Coordinates of C-alpha atoms in Angstrom, one line a residue:
M103 CA 1.9 12.8 -23.4
A104 CA 5.1 10.9 -23.8
G105 CA 5.8 11.3 -20.0
I106 CA 2.3 10.1 -19.2
K107 CA 2.8 7.0 -21.4
S108 CA 6.1 6.2 -19.7
L109 CA 4.3 6.6 -16.3
A110 CA 1.5 4.4 -17.5
K111 CA 4.0 1.7 -18.8
D112 CA 5.9 1.7 -15.5
T113 CA 2.7 1.7 -13.5
A114 CA 1.5 -1.3 -15.6
I115 CA 4.7 -3.3 -15.0
Y116 CA 4.8 -2.5 -11.3
G117 CA 1.1 -3.2 -11.3
I118 CA 1.6 -6.7 -12.7
S119 CA 3.8 -7.7 -9.7
S120 CA 1.4 -5.9 -7.3
I121 CA -1.8 -7.1 -8.9
V122 CA -0.7 -10.8 -9.4
G123 CA 1.1 -10.8 -6.0
R124 CA -1.6 -9.1 -4.0
F125 CA -4.3 -11.2 -5.7
L126 CA -2.4 -14.4 -4.8
N127 CA -1.9 -13.1 -1.3
W128 CA -5.6 -12.2 -1.3
M129 CA -6.4 -15.8 -2.0
L130 CA -4.8 -16.7 1.4
V131 CA -7.6 -14.7 3.2
P132 CA -10.2 -17.4 2.6
L133 CA -7.7 -20.0 3.8
Y134 CA -7.0 -18.0 7.0
T135 CA -10.7 -17.2 7.6
I136 CA -11.6 -20.9 7.2
M137 CA -8.7 -22.6 8.9
F138 CA -8.4 -20.3 12.0
P139 CA -11.0 -19.0 14.4
V140 CA -12.1 -15.4 14.0
A141 CA -10.5 -14.3 17.2
E142 CA -7.2 -15.9 16.1
Y143 CA -7.3 -14.2 12.7
A144 CA -7.8 -11.0 14.7
V145 CA -4.3 -11.5 16.2
V146 CA -2.9 -11.8 12.6
T147 CA -4.7 -8.5 11.8
F148 CA -3.3 -6.8 14.9
V149 CA 0.3 -8.1 14.4
Y150 CA 0.4 -7.0 10.7
A151 CA -1.0 -3.6 11.7
V152 CA 1.9 -3.1 14.1
V153 CA 4.4 -4.4 11.5
A154 CA 3.1 -1.8 9.0
M155 CA 3.9 0.9 11.5
A156 CA 7.3 -0.6 12.3
M157 CA 8.1 -0.7 8.6
V158 CA 7.5 3.1 8.2
I159 CA 9.6 3.9 11.3
L160 CA 12.5 1.7 10.2
T161 CA 12.7 3.2 6.7
Y162 CA 12.3 6.8 8.1
G163 CA 11.6 8.4 4.8
M164 CA 14.9 7.3 3.2
E165 CA 13.2 5.9 0.1
T166 CA 11.9 9.3 -1.0
G167 CA 15.2 10.9 0.3
F168 CA 17.2 8.6 -1.9
F169 CA 15.2 9.7 -5.0
R170 CA 15.6 13.4 -4.1
F171 CA 19.3 13.3 -3.5
A172 CA 20.1 10.8 -6.3
N173 CA 18.6 13.5 -8.6
H174 CA 19.9 16.5 -6.6
E175 CA 22.1 19.1 -8.3
R176 CA 24.4 19.3 -5.3
W177 CA 25.3 15.6 -5.2
S178 CA 26.7 14.3 -8.4
N179 CA 27.3 10.7 -7.4
P180 CA 24.1 8.7 -7.0
M181 CA 26.0 5.6 -5.8
E182 CA 27.3 7.6 -2.8
V183 CA 23.7 8.4 -2.0
Y184 CA 22.7 4.8 -2.4
S185 CA 25.6 3.5 -0.3
T186 CA 24.9 6.0 2.5
S187 CA 21.3 5.0 2.6
L188 CA 22.1 1.3 2.7
I189 CA 24.5 1.6 5.6
S190 CA 22.1 3.8 7.6
L191 CA 19.2 1.3 7.2
A192 CA 21.5 -1.7 7.9
V193 CA 22.5 -0.2 11.3
S194 CA 19.1 1.0 12.3
S195 CA 17.4 -2.3 11.4
T196 CA 19.9 -4.4 13.3
A197 CA 19.5 -2.1 16.3
F198 CA 15.7 -2.6 16.1
V199 CA 16.0 -6.4 16.3
G200 CA 18.3 -6.0 19.3
L201 CA 15.8 -3.8 21.1
V202 CA 12.9 -6.2 20.5
V203 CA 14.9 -9.1 21.9
I204 CA 15.9 -7.1 25.0
F205 CA 12.3 -6.0 25.7
L206 CA 10.6 -9.1 24.4
K207 CA 8.4 -9.8 27.4
P208 CA 6.5 -6.4 27.5
V209 CA 6.4 -6.3 23.7
T210 CA 4.8 -9.8 23.5
G211 CA 2.2 -8.8 26.1
W212 CA 1.2 -5.7 24.2
M213 CA 0.9 -7.6 20.9
E214 CA -1.4 -10.3 22.4
C215 CA 1.4 -12.9 21.9
T216 CA 2.4 -13.7 25.5
D217 CA 2.2 -17.4 24.9
H218 CA 4.1 -17.2 21.6
P219 CA 7.1 -14.9 21.9
S220 CA 8.6 -16.5 18.8
Y221 CA 5.8 -14.8 16.7
V222 CA 7.2 -11.4 17.7
V223 CA 10.9 -12.3 17.2
M224 CA 10.1 -13.7 13.7
M225 CA 8.2 -10.6 12.6
A226 CA 10.9 -8.3 14.1
V227 CA 13.6 -10.0 12.0
C228 CA 11.3 -10.0 9.0
V229 CA 10.4 -6.3 9.2
A230 CA 14.1 -5.4 9.7
M231 CA 15.1 -7.2 6.5
D232 CA 12.2 -5.7 4.6
A233 CA 13.1 -2.2 5.8
F234 CA 16.7 -2.7 4.6
M235 CA 15.5 -4.0 1.3
A236 CA 13.5 -0.9 0.6
I237 CA 16.6 0.9 -0.6
P238 CA 17.7 -1.8 -3.2
Y239 CA 14.1 -1.8 -4.4
S240 CA 14.2 2.0 -4.7
Y241 CA 17.5 1.7 -6.6
L242 CA 15.8 -0.6 -9.1
R243 CA 13.0 2.0 -9.5
Y244 CA 15.7 4.8 -9.9
R245 CA 17.5 2.8 -12.6
K246 CA 14.2 2.2 -14.4
R247 CA 14.3 -1.5 -14.0
P248 CA 10.6 -2.4 -13.3
L249 CA 11.0 -5.9 -14.8
R250 CA 13.6 -7.0 -12.3
F251 CA 11.6 -5.2 -9.5
A252 CA 8.5 -7.1 -10.5
F253 CA 10.3 -10.4 -10.9
L254 CA 11.8 -10.2 -7.4
K255 CA 8.5 -9.2 -5.8
L256 CA 6.7 -12.0 -7.5
I257 CA 9.3 -14.6 -6.3
N258 CA 9.0 -13.3 -2.8
I259 CA 5.2 -13.4 -2.9
G260 CA 5.1 -16.8 -4.6
L261 CA 7.4 -18.3 -2.0
N262 CA 5.4 -16.8 0.8
I263 CA 2.2 -18.2 -0.6
G264 CA 3.8 -21.6 -1.2
L265 CA 5.1 -21.9 2.3
N266 CA 1.6 -20.8 3.7
L267 CA 0.0 -23.7 1.8
F268 CA 2.8 -26.1 2.8
F269 CA 2.5 -25.3 6.6
I270 CA -1.3 -24.7 6.8
L271 CA -2.6 -27.4 4.4
L272 CA 0.0 -29.9 3.4
C273 CA 1.7 -30.5 6.8
P274 CA -1.5 -31.3 8.7
W275 CA -2.5 -33.7 5.9
L276 CA 1.0 -35.4 6.1
M277 CA 0.7 -35.6 9.9
N278 CA -2.5 -37.7 9.4
H279 CA -1.2 -39.8 6.5
A280 CA 2.6 -39.9 6.8
P281 CA 3.6 -38.4 10.1
S282 CA 7.2 -39.4 9.9
T283 CA 7.8 -37.0 7.0
V284 CA 6.9 -33.9 9.0
N285 CA 6.7 -34.7 12.8
W286 CA 10.4 -33.8 13.2
F287 CA 9.7 -30.1 12.7
Y288 CA 5.9 -29.5 12.4
R289 CA 3.8 -28.6 15.5
A290 CA 0.1 -28.3 15.2
D291 CA -0.2 -26.0 18.2
F292 CA 2.1 -23.4 16.5
G293 CA -1.1 -22.3 14.7
I294 CA -0.9 -18.9 13.1
G295 CA 2.8 -18.8 13.8
Y296 CA 3.3 -20.6 10.5
I297 CA 1.9 -17.5 8.7
F298 CA 4.8 -15.4 10.3
L299 CA 7.4 -18.2 9.6
A300 CA 6.4 -18.3 5.9
N301 CA 6.8 -14.5 5.8
L302 CA 10.3 -14.7 7.4
I303 CA 11.6 -17.4 5.1
A304 CA 10.4 -15.5 2.0
S305 CA 12.0 -12.3 3.1
A306 CA 15.3 -14.0 3.8
V307 CA 15.4 -15.5 0.4
N308 CA 14.4 -12.2 -1.2
L309 CA 17.4 -10.5 0.6
V310 CA 19.7 -13.1 -0.9
M311 CA 18.3 -12.6 -4.4
L312 CA 19.0 -8.8 -4.1
W313 CA 22.8 -9.6 -3.8
P314 CA 23.6 -8.2 -7.2
E315 CA 22.2 -4.8 -6.1
L316 CA 24.4 -4.9 -3.0
R317 CA 27.8 -5.3 -4.8
G318 CA 29.8 -3.7 -7.5
F319 CA 30.2 -0.3 -5.9
N320 CA 32.2 1.3 -3.2
W321 CA 30.4 1.1 0.2
K322 CA 31.0 4.6 1.6
F323 CA 29.1 6.5 4.3
N324 CA 29.0 10.2 3.8
G325 CA 28.1 11.8 7.1
V326 CA 27.3 15.3 5.7
L327 CA 25.0 13.8 3.0
W328 CA 23.4 11.5 5.6
R329 CA 22.5 14.5 7.8
E330 CA 21.0 16.4 4.9
M331 CA 19.0 13.3 3.9
L332 CA 17.7 13.0 7.5
R333 CA 16.7 16.6 7.6
Y334 CA 14.8 16.1 4.3
S335 CA 13.4 12.7 5.3
A336 CA 12.5 13.4 8.9
P337 CA 9.2 15.1 8.1
L338 CA 8.5 12.2 5.7
L339 CA 9.0 9.8 8.6
V340 CA 6.3 11.6 10.6
L341 CA 4.2 11.8 7.4
G342 CA 4.6 8.1 6.8
A343 CA 4.1 7.1 10.4
A344 CA 1.0 9.2 10.7
G345 CA -0.2 7.8 7.3
V346 CA 0.3 4.2 8.4
M347 CA -1.3 5.0 11.7
N348 CA -4.3 6.3 9.8
Q349 CA -4.5 2.9 8.1
T350 CA -3.7 0.8 11.2
I351 CA -4.5 2.7 14.4
D352 CA -8.2 1.6 14.2
K353 CA -7.1 -2.0 14.3
I354 CA -4.5 -1.4 17.1
L355 CA -7.0 0.6 19.3
Y356 CA -10.1 -1.5 18.5
P357 CA -9.6 -4.0 21.4
T358 CA -9.4 -1.1 23.8
L359 CA -12.1 1.2 22.3
A360 CA -14.6 -1.7 21.9
A361 CA -13.6 -3.4 25.2
H362 CA -17.2 -3.1 26.6
R363 CA -18.6 -4.8 23.5
P364 CA -19.2 -8.6 24.0
D365 CA -17.0 -9.8 21.1
A366 CA -14.4 -7.1 20.4
M367 CA -11.7 -9.4 19.0
Y368 CA -14.3 -11.2 16.9
E369 CA -15.4 -7.9 15.4
L370 CA -11.8 -7.0 14.7
G371 CA -11.4 -10.2 12.8
I372 CA -14.5 -9.4 10.7
Y373 CA -13.3 -5.9 10.0
G374 CA -9.8 -7.1 9.1
A375 CA -11.1 -9.6 6.6
N376 CA -13.5 -7.1 4.9
Y377 CA -10.7 -4.6 4.7
K378 CA -9.0 -7.1 2.3
L379 CA -11.9 -6.9 -0.2
G380 CA -10.7 -3.5 -1.4
I381 CA -7.4 -5.0 -2.5
L382 CA -7.7 -4.1 -6.2
L383 CA -7.8 -0.4 -5.5
L384 CA -5.0 -0.7 -2.9
V385 CA -2.9 -2.6 -5.5
F386 CA -3.4 0.1 -8.1
L387 CA -2.4 2.8 -5.5
Q388 CA 0.8 0.9 -4.7
A389 CA 1.7 0.3 -8.3
F390 CA 1.1 4.0 -9.1
R391 CA 3.2 5.1 -6.2
F392 CA 6.1 2.9 -7.3
A393 CA 6.1 4.6 -10.7
Y394 CA 5.1 8.2 -9.6
E395 CA 8.0 9.2 -7.4
P396 CA 10.7 8.5 -10.0
F397 CA 8.3 10.2 -12.5
I398 CA 8.0 13.5 -10.5
F399 CA 11.7 13.8 -9.5
A400 CA 12.9 13.0 -13.0
R401 CA 11.0 16.1 -14.1
T402 CA 12.4 18.6 -11.6
K403 CA 14.7 20.0 -14.4
D404 CA 11.9 20.4 -17.0
E405 CA 10.4 23.8 -17.8
A406 CA 7.7 24.7 -15.3
G407 CA 4.7 24.6 -17.6
G408 CA 5.7 21.2 -19.0
K409 CA 6.1 19.5 -15.7
K410 CA 2.9 21.0 -14.3
R411 CA 1.0 19.8 -17.3
A412 CA 2.4 16.3 -16.6
Y413 CA 1.3 16.4 -13.0
S414 CA -2.2 17.5 -14.0
E415 CA -2.4 14.7 -16.6
A416 CA -1.2 12.1 -14.1
M417 CA -3.9 13.2 -11.6
K418 CA -6.7 13.0 -14.3
Y419 CA -5.8 9.5 -15.4
F420 CA -5.3 8.3 -11.8
V421 CA -8.8 9.6 -10.7
A422 CA -10.6 8.1 -13.7
F423 CA -8.9 4.7 -13.4
A424 CA -9.3 4.5 -9.6
L425 CA -13.1 5.3 -9.9
L426 CA -13.4 2.6 -12.5
I427 CA -11.9 0.1 -10.1
F428 CA -14.1 1.3 -7.3
L429 CA -17.2 0.9 -9.5
G430 CA -16.1 -2.6 -10.6
V431 CA -15.6 -3.8 -7.1
M432 CA -18.9 -2.4 -5.9
F433 CA -20.8 -3.8 -8.9
Y434 CA -19.5 -7.3 -8.3
L435 CA -19.1 -7.4 -4.6
D436 CA -21.7 -10.1 -4.4
V437 CA -19.2 -12.4 -6.2
I438 CA -16.0 -11.0 -4.7
K439 CA -17.3 -11.5 -1.2
Y440 CA -16.9 -15.2 -1.5
F441 CA -13.1 -14.8 -1.2
I442 CA -13.7 -14.7 2.5
S443 CA -15.7 -17.1 4.7
P444 CA -19.5 -16.3 5.0
R445 CA -18.8 -15.9 8.7
Y446 CA -17.4 -12.4 7.8
F447 CA -20.2 -11.2 5.5
S448 CA -21.7 -9.0 8.2
G449 CA -18.9 -6.6 7.7
L450 CA -19.4 -6.0 4.0
K451 CA -21.0 -2.6 4.6
V452 CA -17.6 -1.1 5.4
V453 CA -16.1 -1.9 2.0
P454 CA -17.4 1.1 0.0
L455 CA -16.4 3.5 2.7
L456 CA -12.9 2.0 3.0
M457 CA -12.3 2.0 -0.8
M458 CA -13.5 5.6 -1.2
G459 CA -11.2 6.6 1.7
E460 CA -8.3 4.9 -0.1
L461 CA -9.1 6.7 -3.3
F462 CA -9.0 10.0 -1.4
F463 CA -5.6 9.0 0.0
G464 CA -4.4 8.3 -3.6
I465 CA -5.4 11.8 -4.6
F466 CA -3.6 13.2 -1.6
Y467 CA -0.5 11.3 -2.7
N468 CA -0.8 12.8 -6.2
L469 CA -1.1 16.3 -4.6
S470 CA 2.0 15.6 -2.5
V471 CA 4.2 16.6 -5.5
W472 CA 4.1 20.2 -4.5
Y473 CA 5.8 19.8 -1.2
K474 CA 8.2 17.1 -2.3
I475 CA 9.8 18.9 -5.2
T476 CA 9.8 22.3 -3.4
D477 CA 11.5 20.7 -0.4
R478 CA 8.6 21.7 1.9
T479 CA 8.2 18.2 3.3
M480 CA 7.2 19.7 6.7
W481 CA 3.8 20.3 5.1
G482 CA 3.4 16.6 4.4
M483 CA 4.1 15.9 8.0
W484 CA 1.5 18.4 9.2
F485 CA -1.2 17.0 6.8
S486 CA -0.6 13.5 8.1
L487 CA -0.7 14.6 11.7
M488 CA -3.9 16.5 11.2
G489 CA -5.4 13.5 9.4
L490 CA -4.3 11.3 12.3
A491 CA -6.0 13.6 14.7
V492 CA -9.2 13.3 12.8
T493 CA -8.8 9.5 12.7
L494 CA -8.3 9.4 16.5
V495 CA -11.2 11.7 17.4
L496 CA -13.6 9.9 15.1
N497 CA -12.5 6.4 16.3
I498 CA -12.7 7.4 19.9
T499 CA -16.1 9.0 19.3
L500 CA -17.7 6.4 17.0
V501 CA -16.2 3.0 17.8
P502 CA -17.8 2.5 21.2
S503 CA -21.3 2.9 19.8
M504 CA -20.9 1.8 16.2
G505 CA -18.1 -0.8 16.3
Y506 CA -16.0 -1.2 13.2
M507 CA -18.4 0.9 11.1
G508 CA -17.0 3.8 13.1
C509 CA -13.5 2.8 11.9
A510 CA -14.6 3.0 8.3
I511 CA -16.2 6.4 8.7
A512 CA -13.1 7.7 10.5
A513 CA -10.9 6.5 7.6
L514 CA -13.1 8.2 5.0
G515 CA -13.2 11.5 7.0
S516 CA -9.5 11.5 7.7
Y517 CA -8.4 11.0 4.1
G518 CA -10.9 13.4 2.8
F519 CA -9.7 16.1 5.1
M520 CA -6.0 15.5 4.2
M521 CA -6.9 15.6 0.5
V522 CA -8.8 18.9 0.7
M523 CA -6.1 20.6 2.9
S524 CA -3.3 19.6 0.6
Y525 CA -5.1 20.8 -2.5
F526 CA -5.8 24.3 -1.2
I527 CA -2.5 24.9 0.5
G528 CA -0.6 23.4 -2.5
Q529 CA -2.4 25.8 -4.8
H530 CA -0.9 28.7 -2.8
Y531 CA 2.7 27.4 -2.9
Y532 CA 2.9 25.6 -6.2
P533 CA -0.3 26.1 -8.3
V534 CA -1.1 23.4 -10.7
D535 CA -4.2 23.4 -12.9
Y536 CA -5.8 20.1 -12.1
H537 CA -8.9 20.7 -14.3
M538 CA -11.2 20.5 -11.3
S539 CA -14.3 20.6 -13.5
H540 CA -13.2 17.3 -15.1
L541 CA -12.2 15.6 -11.9
L542 CA -15.5 16.6 -10.1
G543 CA -17.3 15.6 -13.2
Y544 CA -15.9 12.1 -13.1
F545 CA -16.9 11.8 -9.4
G546 CA -20.4 12.9 -10.3
I547 CA -20.7 10.4 -13.2
A548 CA -19.4 7.6 -11.0
A549 CA -21.9 8.5 -8.3
V550 CA -24.8 8.4 -10.8
L551 CA -23.6 5.0 -12.2
Y552 CA -23.2 3.7 -8.6
G553 CA -26.8 4.6 -7.9
I554 CA -28.0 3.0 -11.1
G555 CA -26.0 -0.2 -10.7
L556 CA -26.6 -0.8 -7.0
Y557 CA -30.0 0.7 -6.3
A558 CA -32.1 1.4 -9.4
L559 CA -31.1 -1.8 -11.2
P560 CA -31.9 -4.3 -8.4
A561 CA -35.3 -2.7 -8.0
L562 CA -36.3 -3.8 -11.5
G563 CA -36.0 -7.4 -10.5
L564 CA -34.2 -8.5 -13.7
G565 CA -32.1 -11.2 -12.1
D566 CA -28.4 -11.6 -11.2
V567 CA -27.2 -12.4 -14.7
I568 CA -28.9 -9.5 -16.4
N569 CA -27.8 -7.2 -13.6
G570 CA -24.2 -8.3 -14.1
L571 CA -24.3 -7.6 -17.8
V572 CA -25.9 -4.2 -17.4
R573 CA -23.3 -3.3 -14.8
L574 CA -20.5 -4.3 -17.2
L575 CA -22.2 -1.9 -19.7
L576 CA -22.1 0.8 -17.1
L577 CA -18.4 0.4 -16.6
A578 CA -17.9 0.6 -20.4
L579 CA -20.0 3.8 -20.4
F580 CA -17.7 5.3 -17.8
V581 CA -14.6 4.5 -20.0
F582 CA -16.4 5.9 -23.1
I583 CA -17.3 9.2 -21.3
F584 CA -13.7 9.6 -20.1
L585 CA -12.3 9.0 -23.6
R586 CA -14.7 11.4 -25.2
W587 CA -14.3 14.1 -22.6
E588 CA -10.5 14.0 -22.9
H589 CA -10.6 13.7 -26.7
L590 CA -8.7 10.4 -26.6
N591 CA -8.8 7.0 -28.2
L592 CA -7.6 3.7 -26.7
R593 CA -4.6 3.6 -29.1
S594 CA -3.4 7.0 -27.7
L595 CA -3.1 5.5 -24.2
I596 CA -0.9 2.6 -25.3
P597 CA 2.9 3.2 -25.1
H598 CA 4.6 2.6 -28.4
K599 CA 8.2 1.9 -29.2
H600 CA 9.7 4.4 -31.5
H601 CA 12.0 3.1 -34.2

């Protein structure tokens, strides 16, 4: 239980930065959806989908590789692993920016930015810096410094948000009331480019603030270690790329697959905005991931039964908490939806499918422990490739007739397939008793509460206020059932300092 409490504490700290930061970033969505036309917001959706893919390629699995080799019995010097990882990513990130500049014209054409090549250059530099910074942030996680990690992340996010508000709201106001203060740098026709510029400045400041993590050790590149890390991480690159493609390929392909539809880019804008409404579950998944990798690799030297119990317990808490978030968002979606412009409400039907798909992906991530600690990372690659194949087939099949609803169904089907495959194959290579009766029971209880809260309750015609209160009681009931079923009390879940 001590290990689970430590995992919960670190997840909570990482979650504070993720939840606060993502929520504040989330608050920018209504700004974007109100200030920019739907088709223009679609360009933002498209560009950031490509950026997500570039980020995975430029880190090429080195984050997980760093954790594995920093804890590896054959490499006694973690700082040598750290230094080798840093140098590798510095060289590859710099090369990436050079390639984008050389091939700028075809790249801008593909990214729907022909009239604004500066958009592409800014995001290329930004993603290169972010890829390099992935290793210092991993080092903070390795050193168990979640508070500094959270502080730096929040500074980065706060600066990004502040610059968005400055460029998108304050500068236009100043142009009307005191033009001399901003007309020397501000151009109204730069439009959504200010979103990318704000991101670039925030990343540059973040890199400067990570300076303490980039000094005080011997910068040394170990070629033998680097090749071993690449062999270990290469499948994770494919896994990560396929995983991000599962999340972004629908947005990248949508203009092509829906080309015959009258408003393809308009629909993409609606889909991209509604995708943001599942942010609370995505934040929890990210916070859990930050804490989970150090957690599993730190237990590689524990006795087998103990570490397997820890993995099983982690899965149980993850599923219960993720289902609670899912129910909370679904129960109060009528309120949450106002974080985007009413112009986008037609896409709300995709939210439950997308959130359940992300929950399945979170379970898949939990299950990934078996191939990471047994050095069978090739399996992770195959799972992601198979999931990507499912995504592509379903998108190609469904999007032309169903539009973005086909994208949501494809995401749900892909993640569900990956989750099931990883479970059954993992039980063969590294069996862990995940107490499936409990996990399936929580899904069943959540399904019943979902039906009561969203279908049975509105049929009674009790009014919005009463419905909201009853749904709050349903959420409390889910927590109560979990605590009773696991023979827990709330105090047992709170990490305590031992004196």
